[in-house]
XYZ file of N, CA, C and O in Angstrom:
596
model
N 23.037 -11.816 62.866
C 24.013 -12.608 62.132
C 25.286 -12.783 62.954
O 25.830 -13.868 63.027
N 25.752 -11.683 63.543
C 26.983 -11.729 64.329
C 26.830 -12.671 65.521
O 27.750 -13.417 65.856
N 25.654 -12.658 66.116
C 25.388 -13.520 67.262
C 25.390 -14.994 66.836
O 25.908 -15.848 67.552
N 24.828 -15.265 65.664
C 24.820 -16.632 65.140
C 26.240 -17.120 64.877
O 26.569 -18.270 65.159
N 27.085 -16.243 64.343
C 28.476 -16.618 64.083
C 29.210 -16.916 65.385
O 30.003 -17.858 65.457
N 28.944 -16.125 66.421
C 29.567 -16.372 67.722
C 29.149 -17.732 68.267
O 29.975 -18.473 68.795
N 27.852 -18.050 68.118
C 27.365 -19.350 68.593
C 28.036 -20.499 67.833
O 28.458 -21.491 68.425
N 28.129 -20.354 66.512
C 28.770 -21.397 65.695
C 30.241 -21.572 66.059
O 30.774 -22.672 66.010
N 30.898 -20.478 66.426
C 32.326 -20.561 66.756
C 32.554 -21.246 68.103
O 33.657 -21.697 68.391
N 31.522 -21.328 68.934
C 31.663 -21.948 70.251
C 31.185 -23.391 70.290
O 31.411 -24.097 71.264
N 30.506 -23.836 69.227
C 29.988 -25.200 69.176
C 30.949 -26.100 68.403
O 31.417 -25.743 67.336
N 31.203 -27.283 68.967
C 32.048 -28.254 68.284
C 31.320 -28.791 67.060
O 30.103 -28.985 67.084
N 32.069 -29.047 66.006
C 31.480 -29.576 64.781
C 30.970 -30.997 64.992
O 30.002 -31.414 64.364
N 31.619 -31.742 65.863
C 31.199 -33.117 66.150
C 31.812 -33.564 67.467
O 32.734 -32.931 67.984
N 31.304 -34.676 67.984
C 31.880 -35.258 69.188
C 33.254 -35.829 68.870
O 33.563 -36.122 67.715
N 34.054 -35.995 69.903
C 35.385 -36.573 69.749
C 35.335 -38.011 70.266
O 34.898 -38.245 71.393
N 35.754 -38.939 69.428
C 35.762 -40.352 69.816
C 37.165 -40.777 70.192
O 38.095 -40.647 69.392
N 37.308 -41.280 71.404
C 38.575 -41.826 71.874
C 38.458 -43.343 71.833
O 37.463 -43.912 72.302
N 39.461 -44.003 71.268
C 39.453 -45.461 71.126
C 40.821 -45.987 71.525
O 41.855 -45.457 71.100
N 40.818 -47.032 72.342
C 42.074 -47.622 72.808
C 41.887 -49.128 72.925
O 40.797 -49.615 73.225
N 42.946 -49.871 72.685
C 42.863 -51.320 72.829
C 44.102 -51.839 73.567
O 45.054 -51.099 73.791
N 44.060 -53.091 73.950
C 45.224 -53.712 74.578
C 45.195 -53.748 76.094
O 46.174 -54.135 76.715
N 44.078 -53.388 76.699
C 44.004 -53.392 78.161
C 43.395 -54.701 78.656
O 42.553 -55.299 77.992
N 43.827 -55.122 79.831
C 43.245 -56.313 80.434
C 42.089 -55.956 81.358
O 41.107 -56.684 81.429
N 42.217 -54.848 82.114
C 41.222 -54.520 83.132
C 40.406 -53.257 82.834
O 39.192 -53.279 82.936
N 41.081 -52.171 82.511
C 40.349 -50.920 82.271
C 41.204 -49.935 81.484
O 42.423 -50.043 81.425
N 40.499 -48.973 80.892
C 41.145 -47.851 80.209
C 40.390 -46.588 80.596
O 39.165 -46.570 80.653
N 41.144 -45.540 80.852
C 40.582 -44.211 81.101
C 41.290 -43.242 80.173
O 42.365 -43.537 79.659
N 40.679 -42.101 79.971
C 41.314 -41.048 79.198
C 41.287 -39.782 80.053
O 40.317 -39.518 80.761
N 42.379 -39.044 80.007
C 42.481 -37.789 80.756
C 43.098 -36.748 79.833
O 43.935 -37.073 78.988
N 42.665 -35.507 80.001
C 43.202 -34.473 79.123
C 43.053 -33.085 79.675
O 42.484 -32.852 80.743
N 43.577 -32.162 78.896
C 43.596 -30.759 79.312
C 42.205 -30.140 79.332
O 42.012 -29.086 79.929
N 41.203 -30.754 78.707
C 39.847 -30.212 78.704
C 39.186 -30.278 80.079
O 38.249 -29.556 80.341
N 39.681 -31.178 80.966
C 39.068 -31.292 82.295
C 40.124 -31.357 83.412
O 39.935 -32.031 84.412
N 41.226 -30.674 83.186
C 42.318 -30.611 84.170
C 42.879 -31.996 84.500
O 43.259 -32.272 85.626
N 42.934 -32.852 83.488
C 43.579 -34.158 83.572
C 42.899 -35.122 84.560
O 43.531 -35.981 85.136
N 41.596 -34.973 84.728
C 40.852 -35.926 85.552
C 40.475 -37.122 84.685
O 39.744 -36.967 83.695
N 40.936 -38.332 85.038
C 40.637 -39.526 84.227
C 39.137 -39.813 84.140
O 38.409 -39.659 85.112
N 38.717 -40.197 82.930
C 37.329 -40.582 82.684
C 37.314 -42.014 82.181
O 38.093 -42.387 81.293
N 36.418 -42.828 82.740
C 36.320 -44.241 82.349
C 35.869 -44.381 80.900
O 34.961 -43.689 80.454
N 36.497 -45.306 80.211
C 36.094 -45.634 78.851
C 35.263 -46.916 78.913
O 35.374 -47.699 79.844
N 34.433 -47.135 77.916
C 33.517 -48.272 77.882
C 34.094 -49.357 76.974
O 34.520 -49.079 75.851
N 34.065 -50.595 77.480
C 34.613 -51.721 76.706
C 33.571 -52.235 75.726
O 32.421 -52.479 76.079
N 33.982 -52.408 74.483
C 33.133 -52.991 73.448
C 33.684 -54.373 73.124
O 34.715 -54.500 72.459
N 33.019 -55.392 73.611
C 33.508 -56.762 73.458
C 33.603 -57.215 72.001
O 34.610 -57.805 71.611
N 32.578 -56.931 71.183
C 32.684 -57.404 69.785
C 33.905 -56.827 69.054
O 34.519 -57.496 68.229
N 34.246 -55.576 69.363
C 35.376 -54.924 68.682
C 36.681 -55.072 69.453
O 37.742 -54.733 68.928
N 36.595 -55.512 70.715
C 37.747 -55.657 71.608
C 38.509 -54.338 71.762
O 39.726 -54.287 71.680
N 37.733 -53.255 71.934
C 38.321 -51.930 72.141
C 37.584 -51.201 73.255
O 36.448 -51.532 73.604
N 38.247 -50.205 73.802
C 37.671 -49.318 74.804
C 37.355 -48.013 74.105
O 38.173 -47.490 73.344
N 36.144 -47.469 74.355
C 35.710 -46.266 73.631
C 35.067 -45.260 74.581
O 34.489 -45.639 75.600
N 35.164 -44.003 74.187
C 34.463 -42.933 74.887
C 34.260 -41.784 73.905
O 35.188 -41.389 73.196
N 33.041 -41.284 73.836
C 32.727 -40.155 72.970
C 32.440 -38.951 73.857
O 31.623 -39.028 74.773
N 33.152 -37.845 73.586
C 33.003 -36.636 74.394
C 32.626 -35.452 73.514
O 33.107 -35.331 72.382
N 31.808 -34.577 74.061
C 31.469 -33.342 73.375
C 32.344 -32.248 73.975
O 32.070 -31.757 75.067
N 33.419 -31.908 73.287
C 34.365 -30.905 73.768
C 34.142 -29.583 73.043
O 33.715 -29.565 71.890
N 34.480 -28.503 73.702
C 34.422 -27.191 73.067
C 35.542 -27.109 72.031
O 36.572 -27.770 72.173
N 35.370 -26.276 71.013
C 36.441 -26.110 70.021
C 37.733 -25.648 70.690
O 37.716 -24.859 71.635
N 38.836 -26.192 70.208
C 40.142 -25.823 70.743
C 41.156 -26.925 70.535
O 40.879 -27.950 69.909
N 42.341 -26.722 71.073
C 43.447 -27.688 70.978
C 43.645 -28.287 72.361
O 43.798 -27.555 73.346
N 43.642 -29.614 72.415
C 43.751 -30.309 73.695
C 44.857 -31.359 73.654
O 45.144 -31.933 72.602
N 45.445 -31.598 74.830
C 46.385 -32.696 75.005
C 45.686 -33.761 75.843
O 44.832 -33.443 76.679
N 46.044 -35.014 75.611
C 45.423 -36.093 76.373
C 46.335 -37.313 76.437
O 47.291 -37.431 75.677
N 45.996 -38.214 77.361
C 46.683 -39.495 77.503
C 45.670 -40.551 77.916
O 44.623 -40.238 78.478
N 46.028 -41.784 77.630
C 45.229 -42.919 78.097
C 45.859 -43.469 79.372
O 47.076 -43.442 79.531
N 45.015 -43.995 80.243
C 45.496 -44.712 81.424
C 45.064 -46.156 81.215
O 43.876 -46.491 81.292
N 46.022 -46.999 80.863
C 45.748 -48.400 80.545
C 46.226 -49.253 81.707
O 47.436 -49.328 81.971
N 45.275 -49.868 82.393
C 45.573 -50.701 83.562
C 46.519 -49.979 84.530
O 47.463 -50.565 85.061
N 46.285 -48.699 84.727
C 47.052 -47.916 85.697
C 48.268 -47.198 85.141
O 48.873 -46.380 85.827
N 48.644 -47.461 83.903
C 49.836 -46.837 83.307
C 49.420 -45.736 82.321
O 48.632 -45.970 81.409
N 49.976 -44.540 82.534
C 49.691 -43.401 81.648
C 50.511 -43.545 80.374
O 51.740 -43.603 80.424
N 49.825 -43.614 79.231
C 50.516 -43.774 77.945
C 49.886 -42.855 76.902
O 48.744 -42.438 77.035
N 50.671 -42.565 75.878
C 50.117 -41.858 74.724
C 50.044 -42.848 73.567
O 50.732 -43.876 73.576
N 49.223 -42.558 72.604
C 49.067 -43.413 71.420
C 50.102 -42.971 70.390
O 49.976 -41.876 69.821
N 51.112 -43.794 70.123
C 52.167 -43.382 69.182
C 51.689 -43.259 67.729
O 52.393 -42.698 66.900
N 50.489 -43.758 67.431
C 49.966 -43.658 66.060
C 49.188 -42.374 65.821
O 48.766 -42.115 64.700
N 48.982 -41.567 66.854
C 48.221 -40.322 66.754
C 49.159 -39.130 66.953
O 50.239 -39.269 67.536
N 48.763 -37.949 66.497
C 49.602 -36.756 66.692
C 49.917 -36.539 68.177
O 49.071 -36.764 69.037
N 51.145 -36.112 68.442
C 51.559 -35.893 69.832
C 52.521 -34.716 69.907
O 53.029 -34.249 68.893
N 52.762 -34.260 71.157
C 53.729 -33.185 71.368
C 54.269 -33.276 72.790
O 53.653 -33.878 73.666
N 55.413 -32.656 72.963
C 56.032 -32.571 74.291
C 55.389 -31.392 75.005
O 55.275 -30.310 74.447
N 54.983 -31.588 76.247
C 54.312 -30.514 76.982
C 55.271 -29.528 77.633
O 54.869 -28.633 78.360
N 56.569 -29.680 77.397
C 57.555 -28.784 77.986
C 58.022 -29.228 79.356
O 58.908 -28.624 79.943
N 57.410 -30.279 79.874
C 57.780 -30.813 81.188
C 58.324 -32.235 81.068
O 58.397 -32.966 82.047
N 58.651 -32.618 79.837
C 59.185 -33.951 79.607
C 58.133 -35.014 79.343
O 58.457 -36.189 79.203
N 56.870 -34.626 79.241
C 55.792 -35.576 78.965
C 55.394 -35.515 77.498
O 55.261 -34.436 76.931
N 55.187 -36.676 76.905
C 54.662 -36.743 75.545
C 53.173 -37.016 75.661
O 52.755 -38.009 76.249
N 52.372 -36.127 75.117
C 50.919 -36.253 75.146
C 50.375 -36.267 73.730
O 50.951 -35.653 72.834
N 49.260 -36.952 73.547
C 48.566 -36.865 72.271
C 47.897 -35.500 72.166
O 47.598 -34.866 73.176
N 47.680 -35.066 70.936
C 47.080 -33.761 70.680
C 45.883 -33.948 69.756
O 45.952 -34.707 68.790
N 44.814 -33.254 70.092
C 43.638 -33.257 69.221
C 43.145 -31.832 69.078
O 43.168 -31.052 70.035
N 42.734 -31.486 67.850
C 42.162 -30.163 67.589
C 40.682 -30.366 67.288
O 40.325 -31.095 66.361
N 39.849 -29.731 68.088
C 38.401 -29.810 67.903
C 37.969 -28.567 67.138
O 38.166 -27.450 67.601
N 37.418 -28.784 65.958
C 36.972 -27.670 65.125
C 35.584 -27.204 65.551
O 34.764 -27.991 66.005
N 35.339 -25.924 65.348
C 34.003 -25.389 65.607
C 33.150 -25.575 64.357
O 33.664 -25.806 63.261
N 31.851 -25.441 64.534
C 30.948 -25.514 63.383
C 31.272 -24.395 62.397
O 31.204 -24.590 61.189
N 31.654 -23.225 62.923
C 32.012 -22.105 62.056
C 33.246 -22.440 61.218
O 33.287 -22.136 60.024
N 34.252 -23.085 61.824
C 35.451 -23.488 61.082
C 35.078 -24.376 59.891
O 35.598 -24.208 58.788
N 34.173 -25.315 60.122
C 33.764 -26.243 59.069
C 32.986 -25.515 57.978
O 33.227 -25.737 56.786
N 32.089 -24.627 58.380
C 31.312 -23.864 57.392
C 32.239 -23.010 56.529
O 32.120 -23.003 55.300
N 33.183 -22.316 57.152
C 34.118 -21.456 56.411
C 34.987 -22.299 55.477
O 35.186 -21.938 54.316
N 35.492 -23.435 55.960
C 36.322 -24.302 55.110
C 35.530 -24.815 53.908
O 36.024 -24.803 52.777
N 34.291 -25.235 54.139
C 33.459 -25.732 53.034
C 33.146 -24.624 52.035
O 33.136 -24.857 50.821
N 32.891 -23.406 52.533
C 32.626 -22.269 51.651
C 33.860 -21.973 50.787
O 33.755 -21.761 49.578
N 35.041 -21.956 51.435
C 36.283 -21.705 50.683
C 36.533 -22.792 49.654
O 36.984 -22.521 48.536
N 36.245 -24.041 50.022
C 36.446 -25.159 49.096
C 35.510 -25.026 47.890
O 35.917 -25.259 46.751
N 34.266 -24.627 48.139
C 33.312 -24.448 47.041
C 33.781 -23.337 46.095
O 33.696 -23.483 44.867
N 34.285 -22.228 46.659
C 34.801 -21.137 45.821
C 36.008 -21.595 45.007
O 36.140 -21.266 43.836
N 36.881 -22.358 45.644
C 38.067 -22.868 44.955
C 37.672 -23.805 43.818
O 38.223 -23.722 42.716
N 36.704 -24.685 44.056
C 36.249 -25.601 43.012
C 35.627 -24.841 41.848
O 35.823 -25.197 40.685
N 34.884 -23.779 42.155
C 34.294 -22.953 41.107
C 35.387 -22.296 40.269
O 35.314 -22.258 39.039
N 36.430 -21.809 40.924
C 37.559 -21.187 40.214
C 38.272 -22.214 39.338
O 38.631 -21.922 38.194
N 38.464 -23.407 39.854
C 39.128 -24.464 39.078
C 38.305 -24.810 37.844
O 38.859 -24.957 36.743
N 36.986 -24.926 38.001
C 36.126 -25.215 36.836
C 36.242 -24.109 35.790
O 36.327 -24.374 34.587
N 36.267 -22.845 36.263
C 36.389 -21.708 35.347
C 37.739 -21.742 34.626
O 37.824 -21.490 33.418
N 38.806 -22.061 35.346
C 40.136 -22.137 34.731
C 40.219 -23.265 33.705
O 40.822 -23.109 32.645
N 39.614 -24.404 34.029
C 39.616 -25.528 33.071
C 38.873 -25.155 31.798
O 39.312 -25.485 30.701
N 37.739 -24.455 31.965
C 36.966 -24.031 30.799
C 37.778 -23.045 29.958
O 37.837 -23.159 28.737
N 38.414 -22.077 30.610
C 39.235 -21.094 29.909
C 40.398 -21.778 29.198
O 40.709 -21.455 28.048
N 41.020 -22.735 29.865
C 42.140 -23.476 29.258
C 41.664 -24.215 28.007
O 42.354 -24.196 26.971
N 40.497 -24.824 28.087
C 39.966 -25.552 26.927
C 39.658 -24.582 25.781
O 39.925 -24.890 24.615
N 39.124 -23.419 26.113
C 38.828 -22.413 25.082
C 40.111 -21.919 24.417
O 40.158 -21.745 23.201
N 41.137 -21.677 25.192
C 42.430 -21.225 24.644
C 43.015 -22.300 23.742
O 43.503 -22.004 22.642
N 42.940 -23.543 24.183
C 43.465 -24.652 23.385
C 42.725 -24.742 22.047
O 43.342 -24.916 20.995
N 41.408 -24.589 22.094
C 40.599 -24.631 20.880
C 40.949 -23.474 19.948
O 41.089 -23.668 18.732
N 41.119 -22.278 20.511
C 41.489 -21.117 19.692
C 42.858 -21.303 19.051
O 43.058 -20.948 17.892
N 43.800 -21.846 19.822
C 45.141 -22.089 19.254
C 45.057 -23.044 18.078
O 45.745 -22.850 17.070
N 44.216 -24.059 18.203
C 44.086 -25.025 17.108
C 43.454 -24.374 15.878
O 43.871 -24.614 14.753
N 42.418 -23.556 16.117
C 41.734 -22.904 14.995
C 42.618 -21.861 14.328
O 42.674 -21.769 13.112
N 43.280 -21.052 15.117
C 44.067 -19.949 14.581
C 45.491 -20.349 14.253
O 46.047 -19.895 13.263
N 46.061 -21.157 15.065
C 47.477 -21.464 14.956
C 47.882 -22.099 13.649
O 48.808 -21.651 12.990
N 47.197 -23.094 13.207
C 47.581 -23.818 11.998
C 47.513 -22.911 10.783
O 48.462 -22.789 10.033
N 46.410 -22.269 10.623
C 46.195 -21.401 9.475
C 47.196 -20.241 9.476
O 47.844 -19.970 8.487
N 47.291 -19.571 10.564
C 48.181 -18.420 10.656
C 49.634 -18.835 10.523
O 50.421 -18.145 9.904
N 49.994 -19.957 11.102
C 51.371 -20.401 11.048
C 51.788 -20.639 9.595
O 52.859 -20.211 9.174
N 50.938 -21.271 8.821
C 51.259 -21.534 7.415
C 51.403 -20.238 6.633
O 52.293 -20.094 5.800
N 50.513 -19.264 6.884
C 50.581 -17.982 6.192
C 51.859 -17.225 6.543
O 52.502 -16.643 5.689
N 52.231 -17.228 7.807
C 53.426 -16.529 8.263
C 54.663 -17.171 7.645
O 55.585 -16.478 7.218
N 54.685 -18.473 7.580
C 55.830 -19.175 7.004
C 56.017 -18.792 5.531
O 57.137 -18.667 5.057
N 54.919 -18.608 4.833
C 54.995 -18.250 3.406
C 55.571 -16.845 3.221
O 56.224 -16.566 2.243
N 55.308 -15.936 4.153
C 55.686 -14.543 3.994
C 56.813 -14.121 4.916
O 56.858 -12.995 5.372
N 57.716 -15.003 5.174
C 58.816 -14.636 6.065
C 59.663 -13.565 5.400
O 59.943 -13.612 4.224
N 60.038 -12.640 6.212
C 60.880 -11.560 5.705
C 62.340 -11.956 5.830
O 62.746 -12.611 6.786
N 63.115 -11.496 4.885
C 64.544 -11.736 4.920
C 65.180 -10.667 5.805
O 65.056 -9.473 5.529
N 65.838 -11.075 6.904
C 66.416 -10.081 7.803
C 67.464 -9.201 7.104
O 67.734 -8.078 7.533
N 68.049 -9.669 6.009
C 69.064 -8.886 5.300
C 68.433 -7.856 4.371
O 69.100 -7.010 3.817
N 67.085 -7.937 4.199
C 66.424 -7.041 3.267
C 66.288 -5.627 3.838
O 65.993 -4.703 3.097
N 66.485 -5.457 5.104
C 66.435 -4.120 5.699
C 65.043 -3.618 5.991
O 64.833 -2.447 6.171
N 64.080 -4.469 5.943
C 62.687 -4.052 6.205
C 62.282 -4.457 7.590
O 62.545 -5.441 8.104
């Protein structure tokens, strides 16, 4: 079991798709996963975009696009300063284990929510059954605080 968990923690949950548009000649992507060596992206004419799908190990990576020779980051995607004055995009690749654990936690949370909703409905029903009857009886037998009892 422990060995299986180790394997799941080292496998990416899915491939990472890089997509860029606006280039006239070419687009490449470079990132911290391969020591910033640019990789050619493939042009999709029907969509008018450049794409590349990579199978990366789980982890946090920084990357940039090289569009017609100019290194740029995508301002619509998460980014961070690398401490050297460069703004790079950031991507977090989840492991299969991360996804399994998150789904398990979500299932437990949903089960708890269903149980709480059921309990809330039962309490509401009990209040309706007991509250009206008891409230009327209590109102009839109110004690006078001046009576000393």
